């Protein structure tokens, strides 16, 4: 199943849901990220929540990826993180 990614607003109400693609490109990118990156903290078999302050760093990390590593799913998660920031909300990751 892979990761489920929820965009939540400031009250933690769900705004949007994104599932990882069949190749699990977002999950794989997180697992292979440097140890010091925020992406590495996304739990593959648990729950992770980033607040809007943390999402600024996630956006920076995703935007800095080499273009050949950016899949459509990673682009979608980047847009979701930016939406969560605009809503003063969260990204909530649920692993299988």
PDB file of N, CA and C in Angstrom:
ATOM      1  N   UNK A   1       0.825  -1.201   0.000  1.00  0.00           N
ATOM      2  CA  UNK A   1       0.000   0.000   0.000  1.00  0.00           C
ATOM      3  C   UNK A   1       0.860   1.253   0.000  1.00  0.00           C
ATOM      4  N   UNK A   2       1.933   1.316   0.732  1.00  0.00           N
ATOM      5  CA  UNK A   2       2.774   2.502   0.757  1.00  0.00           C
ATOM      6  C   UNK A   2       2.248   3.565   1.697  1.00  0.00           C
ATOM      7  N   UNK A   3       2.772   4.747   1.520  1.00  0.00           N
ATOM      8  CA  UNK A   3       2.405   5.865   2.382  1.00  0.00           C
ATOM      9  C   UNK A   3       1.094   6.504   1.953  1.00  0.00           C
ATOM     10  N   UNK A   4       0.318   6.888   2.945  1.00  0.00           N
ATOM     11  CA  UNK A   4      -0.815   7.767   2.734  1.00  0.00           C
ATOM     12  C   UNK A   4      -0.414   9.133   3.262  1.00  0.00           C
ATOM     13  N   UNK A   5      -0.692  10.175   2.507  1.00  0.00           N
ATOM     14  CA  UNK A   5      -0.268  11.525   2.879  1.00  0.00           C
ATOM     15  C   UNK A   5      -1.509  12.415   2.921  1.00  0.00           C
ATOM     16  N   UNK A   6      -1.754  12.992   4.088  1.00  0.00           N
ATOM     17  CA  UNK A   6      -2.940  13.820   4.295  1.00  0.00           C
ATOM     18  C   UNK A   6      -2.520  15.263   4.507  1.00  0.00           C
ATOM     19  N   UNK A   7      -3.207  16.175   3.837  1.00  0.00           N
ATOM     20  CA  UNK A   7      -3.044  17.606   4.101  1.00  0.00           C
ATOM     21  C   UNK A   7      -4.139  17.967   5.089  1.00  0.00           C
ATOM     22  N   UNK A   8      -3.734  18.555   6.200  1.00  0.00           N
ATOM     23  CA  UNK A   8      -4.695  18.944   7.239  1.00  0.00           C
ATOM     24  C   UNK A   8      -4.552  20.426   7.542  1.00  0.00           C
ATOM     25  N   UNK A   9      -5.675  21.049   7.863  1.00  0.00           N
ATOM     26  CA  UNK A   9      -5.640  22.470   8.182  1.00  0.00           C
ATOM     27  C   UNK A   9      -5.275  22.680   9.645  1.00  0.00           C
ATOM     28  N   UNK A  10      -5.341  23.917  10.096  1.00  0.00           N
ATOM     29  CA  UNK A  10      -4.918  24.270  11.446  1.00  0.00           C
ATOM     30  C   UNK A  10      -5.723  23.528  12.521  1.00  0.00           C
ATOM     31  N   UNK A  11      -6.967  23.176  12.209  1.00  0.00           N
ATOM     32  CA  UNK A  11      -7.795  22.407  13.156  1.00  0.00           C
ATOM     33  C   UNK A  11      -7.599  20.903  12.977  1.00  0.00           C
ATOM     34  N   UNK A  12      -6.709  20.534  12.068  1.00  0.00           N
ATOM     35  CA  UNK A  12      -6.386  19.143  11.714  1.00  0.00           C
ATOM     36  C   UNK A  12      -7.496  18.445  10.947  1.00  0.00           C
ATOM     37  N   UNK A  13      -8.387  19.238  10.327  1.00  0.00           N
ATOM     38  CA  UNK A  13      -9.384  18.668   9.429  1.00  0.00           C
ATOM     39  C   UNK A  13      -8.707  18.337   8.100  1.00  0.00           C
ATOM     40  N   UNK A  14      -9.105  17.231   7.493  1.00  0.00           N
ATOM     41  CA  UNK A  14      -8.492  16.809   6.239  1.00  0.00           C
ATOM     42  C   UNK A  14      -8.915  17.699   5.083  1.00  0.00           C
ATOM     43  N   UNK A  15      -7.921  18.158   4.308  1.00  0.00           N
ATOM     44  CA  UNK A  15      -8.162  18.967   3.121  1.00  0.00           C
ATOM     45  C   UNK A  15      -7.973  18.121   1.863  1.00  0.00           C
ATOM     46  N   UNK A  16      -6.961  17.265   1.891  1.00  0.00           N
ATOM     47  CA  UNK A  16      -6.603  16.507   0.697  1.00  0.00           C
ATOM     48  C   UNK A  16      -5.920  15.208   1.126  1.00  0.00           C
ATOM     49  N   UNK A  17      -6.029  14.182   0.270  1.00  0.00           N
ATOM     50  CA  UNK A  17      -5.330  12.921   0.488  1.00  0.00           C
ATOM     51  C   UNK A  17      -4.514  12.586  -0.751  1.00  0.00           C
ATOM     52  N   UNK A  18      -3.296  12.108  -0.524  1.00  0.00           N
ATOM     53  CA  UNK A  18      -2.417  11.667  -1.603  1.00  0.00           C
ATOM     54  C   UNK A  18      -1.886  10.291  -1.205  1.00  0.00           C
ATOM     55  N   UNK A  19      -2.002   9.342  -2.090  1.00  0.00           N
ATOM     56  CA  UNK A  19      -1.372   8.048  -1.872  1.00  0.00           C
ATOM     57  C   UNK A  19      -0.089   7.992  -2.679  1.00  0.00           C
ATOM     58  N   UNK A  20       0.913   7.310  -2.163  1.00  0.00           N
ATOM     59  CA  UNK A  20       2.154   7.142  -2.916  1.00  0.00           C
ATOM     60  C   UNK A  20       1.848   6.356  -4.191  1.00  0.00           C
ATOM     61  N   UNK A  21       2.696   6.487  -5.195  1.00  0.00           N
ATOM     62  CA  UNK A  21       2.474   5.788  -6.452  1.00  0.00           C
ATOM     63  C   UNK A  21       2.849   4.307  -6.328  1.00  0.00           C
ATOM     64  N   UNK A  22       2.588   3.550  -7.384  1.00  0.00           N
ATOM     65  CA  UNK A  22       2.840   2.107  -7.372  1.00  0.00           C
ATOM     66  C   UNK A  22       4.310   1.782  -7.136  1.00  0.00           C
ATOM     67  N   UNK A  23       5.201   2.660  -7.558  1.00  0.00           N
ATOM     68  CA  UNK A  23       6.637   2.457  -7.357  1.00  0.00           C
ATOM     69  C   UNK A  23       7.101   2.914  -5.977  1.00  0.00           C
ATOM     70  N   UNK A  24       6.194   3.492  -5.213  1.00  0.00           N
ATOM     71  CA  UNK A  24       6.513   4.051  -3.890  1.00  0.00           C
ATOM     72  C   UNK A  24       7.666   5.037  -3.982  1.00  0.00           C
ATOM     73  N   UNK A  25       7.608   5.909  -4.985  1.00  0.00           N
ATOM     74  CA  UNK A  25       8.724   6.835  -5.237  1.00  0.00           C
ATOM     75  C   UNK A  25       8.938   7.814  -4.089  1.00  0.00           C
ATOM     76  N   UNK A  26       7.867   8.289  -3.462  1.00  0.00           N
ATOM     77  CA  UNK A  26       8.067   9.211  -2.351  1.00  0.00           C
ATOM     78  C   UNK A  26       8.668   8.485  -1.155  1.00  0.00           C
ATOM     79  N   UNK A  27       8.145   7.321  -0.829  1.00  0.00           N
ATOM     80  CA  UNK A  27       8.668   6.541   0.293  1.00  0.00           C
ATOM     81  C   UNK A  27      10.124   6.153   0.098  1.00  0.00           C
ATOM     82  N   UNK A  28      10.473   5.729  -1.105  1.00  0.00           N
ATOM     83  CA  UNK A  28      11.865   5.366  -1.395  1.00  0.00           C
ATOM     84  C   UNK A  28      12.783   6.572  -1.273  1.00  0.00           C
ATOM     85  N   UNK A  29      12.321   7.727  -1.760  1.00  0.00           N
ATOM     86  CA  UNK A  29      13.117   8.947  -1.669  1.00  0.00           C
ATOM     87  C   UNK A  29      13.364   9.298  -0.202  1.00  0.00           C
ATOM     88  N   UNK A  30      12.364   9.103   0.653  1.00  0.00           N
ATOM     89  CA  UNK A  30      12.532   9.373   2.093  1.00  0.00           C
ATOM     90  C   UNK A  30      13.524   8.406   2.725  1.00  0.00           C
ATOM     91  N   UNK A  31      13.407   7.123   2.389  1.00  0.00           N
ATOM     92  CA  UNK A  31      14.286   6.106   2.982  1.00  0.00           C
ATOM     93  C   UNK A  31      15.747   6.291   2.597  1.00  0.00           C
ATOM     94  N   UNK A  32      15.999   6.847   1.424  1.00  0.00           N
ATOM     95  CA  UNK A  32      17.379   7.018   0.956  1.00  0.00           C
ATOM     96  C   UNK A  32      17.917   8.431   1.197  1.00  0.00           C
ATOM     97  N   UNK A  33      17.133   9.272   1.849  1.00  0.00           N
ATOM     98  CA  UNK A  33      17.553  10.649   2.128  1.00  0.00           C
ATOM     99  C   UNK A  33      18.697  10.652   3.149  1.00  0.00           C
ATOM    100  N   UNK A  34      19.498  11.709   3.153  1.00  0.00           N
ATOM    101  CA  UNK A  34      20.564  11.811   4.163  1.00  0.00           C
ATOM    102  C   UNK A  34      19.977  11.757   5.575  1.00  0.00           C
ATOM    103  N   UNK A  35      20.770  11.235   6.493  1.00  0.00           N
ATOM    104  CA  UNK A  35      20.309  11.072   7.885  1.00  0.00           C
ATOM    105  C   UNK A  35      19.860  12.380   8.520  1.00  0.00           C
ATOM    106  N   UNK A  36      20.437  13.494   8.110  1.00  0.00           N
ATOM    107  CA  UNK A  36      20.108  14.782   8.711  1.00  0.00           C
ATOM    108  C   UNK A  36      18.897  15.458   8.066  1.00  0.00           C
ATOM    109  N   UNK A  37      18.338  14.848   7.050  1.00  0.00           N
ATOM    110  CA  UNK A  37      17.211  15.487   6.364  1.00  0.00           C
ATOM    111  C   UNK A  37      15.899  15.213   7.096  1.00  0.00           C
ATOM    112  N   UNK A  38      14.969  16.111   6.919  1.00  0.00           N
ATOM    113  CA  UNK A  38      13.636  15.948   7.493  1.00  0.00           C
ATOM    114  C   UNK A  38      12.926  14.767   6.837  1.00  0.00           C
ATOM    115  N   UNK A  39      13.167  14.567   5.545  1.00  0.00           N
ATOM    116  CA  UNK A  39      12.528  13.468   4.809  1.00  0.00           C
ATOM    117  C   UNK A  39      12.825  12.116   5.440  1.00  0.00           C
ATOM    118  N   UNK A  40      14.014  11.961   5.980  1.00  0.00           N
ATOM    119  CA  UNK A  40      14.412  10.690   6.576  1.00  0.00           C
ATOM    120  C   UNK A  40      13.544  10.356   7.792  1.00  0.00           C
ATOM    121  N   UNK A  41      12.903  11.362   8.377  1.00  0.00           N
ATOM    122  CA  UNK A  41      12.058  11.151   9.542  1.00  0.00           C
ATOM    123  C   UNK A  41      10.665  10.627   9.232  1.00  0.00           C
ATOM    124  N   UNK A  42      10.301  10.535   7.955  1.00  0.00           N
ATOM    125  CA  UNK A  42       8.981  10.011   7.602  1.00  0.00           C
ATOM    126  C   UNK A  42       8.984   8.502   7.847  1.00  0.00           C
ATOM    127  N   UNK A  43       8.172   8.066   8.786  1.00  0.00           N
ATOM    128  CA  UNK A  43       8.132   6.649   9.159  1.00  0.00           C
ATOM    129  C   UNK A  43       7.368   5.849   8.103  1.00  0.00           C
ATOM    130  N   UNK A  44       7.966   4.777   7.651  1.00  0.00           N
ATOM    131  CA  UNK A  44       7.340   3.937   6.627  1.00  0.00           C
ATOM    132  C   UNK A  44       6.279   3.006   7.213  1.00  0.00           C
ATOM    133  N   UNK A  45       6.380   2.713   8.509  1.00  0.00           N
ATOM    134  CA  UNK A  45       5.440   1.800   9.165  1.00  0.00           C
ATOM    135  C   UNK A  45       4.920   2.440  10.450  1.00  0.00           C
ATOM    136  N   UNK A  46       4.428   3.630  10.325  1.00  0.00           N
ATOM    137  CA  UNK A  46       3.919   4.357  11.476  1.00  0.00           C
ATOM    138  C   UNK A  46       3.335   5.672  11.011  1.00  0.00           C
ATOM    139  N   UNK A  47       3.235   6.608  11.922  1.00  0.00           N
ATOM    140  CA  UNK A  47       2.646   7.914  11.628  1.00  0.00           C
ATOM    141  C   UNK A  47       3.663   9.014  11.874  1.00  0.00           C
ATOM    142  N   UNK A  48       3.666   9.993  10.988  1.00  0.00           N
ATOM    143  CA  UNK A  48       4.545  11.153  11.102  1.00  0.00           C
ATOM    144  C   UNK A  48       3.715  12.389  10.773  1.00  0.00           C
ATOM    145  N   UNK A  49       3.888  13.453  11.541  1.00  0.00           N
ATOM    146  CA  UNK A  49       3.187  14.689  11.242  1.00  0.00           C
ATOM    147  C   UNK A  49       4.184  15.842  11.268  1.00  0.00           C
ATOM    148  N   UNK A  50       4.178  16.642  10.207  1.00  0.00           N
ATOM    149  CA  UNK A  50       5.011  17.842  10.139  1.00  0.00           C
ATOM    150  C   UNK A  50       4.103  19.056  10.199  1.00  0.00           C
ATOM    151  N   UNK A  51       4.453  20.002  11.078  1.00  0.00           N
ATOM    152  CA  UNK A  51       3.698  21.251  11.163  1.00  0.00           C
ATOM    153  C   UNK A  51       4.193  22.219  10.085  1.00  0.00           C
ATOM    154  N   UNK A  52       3.540  23.351   9.976  1.00  0.00           N
ATOM    155  CA  UNK A  52       3.880  24.280   8.888  1.00  0.00           C
ATOM    156  C   UNK A  52       5.309  24.803   9.017  1.00  0.00           C
ATOM    157  N   UNK A  53       5.815  24.950  10.221  1.00  0.00           N
ATOM    158  CA  UNK A  53       7.201  25.382  10.393  1.00  0.00           C
ATOM    159  C   UNK A  53       8.157  24.337   9.830  1.00  0.00           C
ATOM    160  N   UNK A  54       7.929  23.064  10.140  1.00  0.00           N
ATOM    161  CA  UNK A  54       8.763  21.989   9.617  1.00  0.00           C
ATOM    162  C   UNK A  54       8.605  21.839   8.106  1.00  0.00           C
ATOM    163  N   UNK A  55       7.412  22.153   7.604  1.00  0.00           N
ATOM    164  CA  UNK A  55       7.160  22.005   6.177  1.00  0.00           C
ATOM    165  C   UNK A  55       7.991  22.960   5.330  1.00  0.00           C
ATOM    166  N   UNK A  56       8.371  24.105   5.879  1.00  0.00           N
ATOM    167  CA  UNK A  56       9.266  24.997   5.133  1.00  0.00           C
ATOM    168  C   UNK A  56      10.562  24.266   4.793  1.00  0.00           C
ATOM    169  N   UNK A  57      11.084  23.510   5.748  1.00  0.00           N
ATOM    170  CA  UNK A  57      12.314  22.747   5.494  1.00  0.00           C
ATOM    171  C   UNK A  57      12.056  21.624   4.493  1.00  0.00           C
ATOM    172  N   UNK A  58      10.927  20.947   4.607  1.00  0.00           N
ATOM    173  CA  UNK A  58      10.608  19.888   3.649  1.00  0.00           C
ATOM    174  C   UNK A  58      10.509  20.447   2.235  1.00  0.00           C
ATOM    175  N   UNK A  59       9.862  21.587   2.087  1.00  0.00           N
ATOM    176  CA  UNK A  59       9.759  22.227   0.768  1.00  0.00           C
ATOM    177  C   UNK A  59      11.145  22.540   0.219  1.00  0.00           C
ATOM    178  N   UNK A  60      12.028  23.063   1.055  1.00  0.00           N
ATOM    179  CA  UNK A  60      13.399  23.350   0.619  1.00  0.00           C
ATOM    180  C   UNK A  60      14.106  22.077   0.160  1.00  0.00           C
ATOM    181  N   UNK A  61      13.952  21.000   0.922  1.00  0.00           N
ATOM    182  CA  UNK A  61      14.600  19.741   0.572  1.00  0.00           C
ATOM    183  C   UNK A  61      14.067  19.191  -0.757  1.00  0.00           C
ATOM    184  N   UNK A  62      12.758  19.213  -0.926  1.00  0.00           N
ATOM    185  CA  UNK A  62      12.179  18.682  -2.161  1.00  0.00           C
ATOM    186  C   UNK A  62      12.542  19.540  -3.360  1.00  0.00           C
ATOM    187  N   UNK A  63      12.549  20.848  -3.173  1.00  0.00           N
ATOM    188  CA  UNK A  63      12.899  21.753  -4.275  1.00  0.00           C
ATOM    189  C   UNK A  63      14.369  21.627  -4.675  1.00  0.00           C
ATOM    190  N   UNK A  64      15.219  21.169  -3.756  1.00  0.00           N
ATOM    191  CA  UNK A  64      16.651  21.042  -4.032  1.00  0.00           C
ATOM    192  C   UNK A  64      17.026  19.700  -4.678  1.00  0.00           C
ATOM    193  N   UNK A  65      16.059  18.805  -4.816  1.00  0.00           N
ATOM    194  CA  UNK A  65      16.364  17.516  -5.437  1.00  0.00           C
ATOM    195  C   UNK A  65      16.772  17.708  -6.898  1.00  0.00           C
ATOM    196  N   UNK A  66      17.683  16.888  -7.399  1.00  0.00           N
ATOM    197  CA  UNK A  66      18.029  16.952  -8.824  1.00  0.00           C
ATOM    198  C   UNK A  66      16.789  16.658  -9.672  1.00  0.00           C
ATOM    199  N   UNK A  67      16.605  17.365 -10.769  1.00  0.00           N
ATOM    200  CA  UNK A  67      15.397  17.177 -11.590  1.00  0.00           C
ATOM    201  C   UNK A  67      15.140  15.731 -12.012  1.00  0.00           C
ATOM    202  N   UNK A  68      16.197  14.972 -12.236  1.00  0.00           N
ATOM    203  CA  UNK A  68      15.997  13.582 -12.675  1.00  0.00           C
ATOM    204  C   UNK A  68      15.481  12.676 -11.560  1.00  0.00           C
ATOM    205  N   UNK A  69      15.472  13.146 -10.320  1.00  0.00           N
ATOM    206  CA  UNK A  69      14.966  12.367  -9.190  1.00  0.00           C
ATOM    207  C   UNK A  69      13.542  12.761  -8.800  1.00  0.00           C
ATOM    208  N   UNK A  70      13.023  13.806  -9.398  1.00  0.00           N
ATOM    209  CA  UNK A  70      11.703  14.324  -9.028  1.00  0.00           C
ATOM    210  C   UNK A  70      10.629  13.638  -9.881  1.00  0.00           C
ATOM    211  N   UNK A  71       9.844  12.813  -9.219  1.00  0.00           N
ATOM    212  CA  UNK A  71       8.740  12.116  -9.889  1.00  0.00           C
ATOM    213  C   UNK A  71       7.480  12.981  -9.795  1.00  0.00           C
ATOM    214  N   UNK A  72       6.462  12.656 -10.576  1.00  0.00           N
ATOM    215  CA  UNK A  72       5.190  13.383 -10.431  1.00  0.00           C
ATOM    216  C   UNK A  72       4.632  13.302  -9.006  1.00  0.00           C
ATOM    217  N   UNK A  73       4.846  12.177  -8.313  1.00  0.00           N
ATOM    218  CA  UNK A  73       4.346  12.048  -6.947  1.00  0.00           C
ATOM    219  C   UNK A  73       5.090  12.993  -6.005  1.00  0.00           C
ATOM    220  N   UNK A  74       6.394  13.110  -6.181  1.00  0.00           N
ATOM    221  CA  UNK A  74       7.169  14.042  -5.352  1.00  0.00           C
ATOM    222  C   UNK A  74       6.716  15.470  -5.620  1.00  0.00           C
ATOM    223  N   UNK A  75       6.436  15.806  -6.873  1.00  0.00           N
ATOM    224  CA  UNK A  75       5.904  17.137  -7.198  1.00  0.00           C
ATOM    225  C   UNK A  75       4.557  17.363  -6.515  1.00  0.00           C
ATOM    226  N   UNK A  76       3.731  16.315  -6.477  1.00  0.00           N
ATOM    227  CA  UNK A  76       2.420  16.425  -5.840  1.00  0.00           C
ATOM    228  C   UNK A  76       2.564  16.638  -4.332  1.00  0.00           C
ATOM    229  N   UNK A  77       3.505  15.951  -3.706  1.00  0.00           N
ATOM    230  CA  UNK A  77       3.736  16.127  -2.265  1.00  0.00           C
ATOM    231  C   UNK A  77       4.284  17.524  -1.992  1.00  0.00           C
ATOM    232  N   UNK A  78       5.146  18.012  -2.851  1.00  0.00           N
ATOM    233  CA  UNK A  78       5.660  19.386  -2.715  1.00  0.00           C
ATOM    234  C   UNK A  78       4.504  20.392  -2.750  1.00  0.00           C
ATOM    235  N   UNK A  79       3.598  20.230  -3.709  1.00  0.00           N
ATOM    236  CA  UNK A  79       2.432  21.125  -3.788  1.00  0.00           C
ATOM    237  C   UNK A  79       1.550  20.986  -2.549  1.00  0.00           C
ATOM    238  N   UNK A  80       1.412  19.773  -2.035  1.00  0.00           N
ATOM    239  CA  UNK A  80       0.607  19.558  -0.828  1.00  0.00           C
ATOM    240  C   UNK A  80       1.244  20.235   0.379  1.00  0.00           C
ATOM    241  N   UNK A  81       2.568  20.169   0.478  1.00  0.00           N
ATOM    242  CA  UNK A  81       3.267  20.836   1.584  1.00  0.00           C
ATOM    243  C   UNK A  81       3.066  22.348   1.505  1.00  0.00           C
ATOM    244  N   UNK A  82       3.125  22.892   0.304  1.00  0.00           N
ATOM    245  CA  UNK A  82       2.914  24.335   0.132  1.00  0.00           C
ATOM    246  C   UNK A  82       1.485  24.718   0.492  1.00  0.00           C
ATOM    247  N   UNK A  83       0.522  23.868   0.150  1.00  0.00           N
ATOM    248  CA  UNK A  83      -0.872  24.111   0.534  1.00  0.00           C
ATOM    249  C   UNK A  83      -1.026  24.092   2.051  1.00  0.00           C
ATOM    250  N   UNK A  84      -0.413  23.106   2.692  1.00  0.00           N
ATOM    251  CA  UNK A  84      -0.488  23.018   4.156  1.00  0.00           C
ATOM    252  C   UNK A  84       0.114  24.260   4.813  1.00  0.00           C
ATOM    253  N   UNK A  85       1.201  24.765   4.261  1.00  0.00           N
ATOM    254  CA  UNK A  85       1.811  25.990   4.801  1.00  0.00           C
ATOM    255  C   UNK A  85       0.832  27.157   4.671  1.00  0.00           C
ATOM    256  N   UNK A  86       0.210  27.295   3.499  1.00  0.00           N
ATOM    257  CA  UNK A  86      -0.747  28.397   3.289  1.00  0.00           C
ATOM    258  C   UNK A  86      -1.925  28.312   4.260  1.00  0.00           C
ATOM    259  N   UNK A  87      -2.302  27.097   4.642  1.00  0.00           N
ATOM    260  CA  UNK A  87      -3.428  26.892   5.556  1.00  0.00           C
ATOM    261  C   UNK A  87      -2.988  26.843   7.017  1.00  0.00           C
ATOM    262  N   UNK A  88      -1.692  27.119   7.276  1.00  0.00           N
ATOM    263  CA  UNK A  88      -1.120  26.996   8.625  1.00  0.00           C
ATOM    264  C   UNK A  88      -1.397  25.607   9.192  1.00  0.00           C
ATOM    265  N   UNK A  89      -1.284  24.614   8.319  1.00  0.00           N
ATOM    266  CA  UNK A  89      -1.663  23.264   8.698  1.00  0.00           C
ATOM    267  C   UNK A  89      -0.510  22.294   8.785  1.00  0.00           C
ATOM    268  N   UNK A  90      -0.787  21.062   8.388  1.00  0.00           N
ATOM    269  CA  UNK A  90       0.114  19.943   8.609  1.00  0.00           C
ATOM    270  C   UNK A  90       0.121  19.006   7.407  1.00  0.00           C
ATOM    271  N   UNK A  91       1.187  18.236   7.279  1.00  0.00           N
ATOM    272  CA  UNK A  91       1.169  17.034   6.453  1.00  0.00           C
ATOM    273  C   UNK A  91       1.261  15.865   7.423  1.00  0.00           C
ATOM    274  N   UNK A  92       0.384  14.923   7.232  1.00  0.00           N
ATOM    275  CA  UNK A  92       0.294  13.763   8.109  1.00  0.00           C
ATOM    276  C   UNK A  92       0.547  12.528   7.251  1.00  0.00           C
ATOM    277  N   UNK A  93       1.596  11.789   7.562  1.00  0.00           N
ATOM    278  CA  UNK A  93       2.001  10.607   6.802  1.00  0.00           C
ATOM    279  C   UNK A  93       1.618   9.365   7.583  1.00  0.00           C
ATOM    280  N   UNK A  94       0.982   8.427   6.908  1.00  0.00           N
ATOM    281  CA  UNK A  94       0.584   7.172   7.531  1.00  0.00           C
ATOM    282  C   UNK A  94       1.187   6.035   6.720  1.00  0.00           C
ATOM    283  N   UNK A  95       2.109   5.307   7.338  1.00  0.00           N
ATOM    284  CA  UNK A  95       2.716   4.151   6.684  1.00  0.00           C
ATOM    285  C   UNK A  95       1.897   2.901   6.906  1.00  0.00           C
ATOM    286  N   UNK A  96       2.143   1.903   6.075  1.00  0.00           N
ATOM    287  CA  UNK A  96       1.387   0.650   6.209  1.00  0.00           C
ATOM    288  C   UNK A  96       2.035  -0.315   7.167  1.00  0.00           C
TER     289      UNK A  96
END
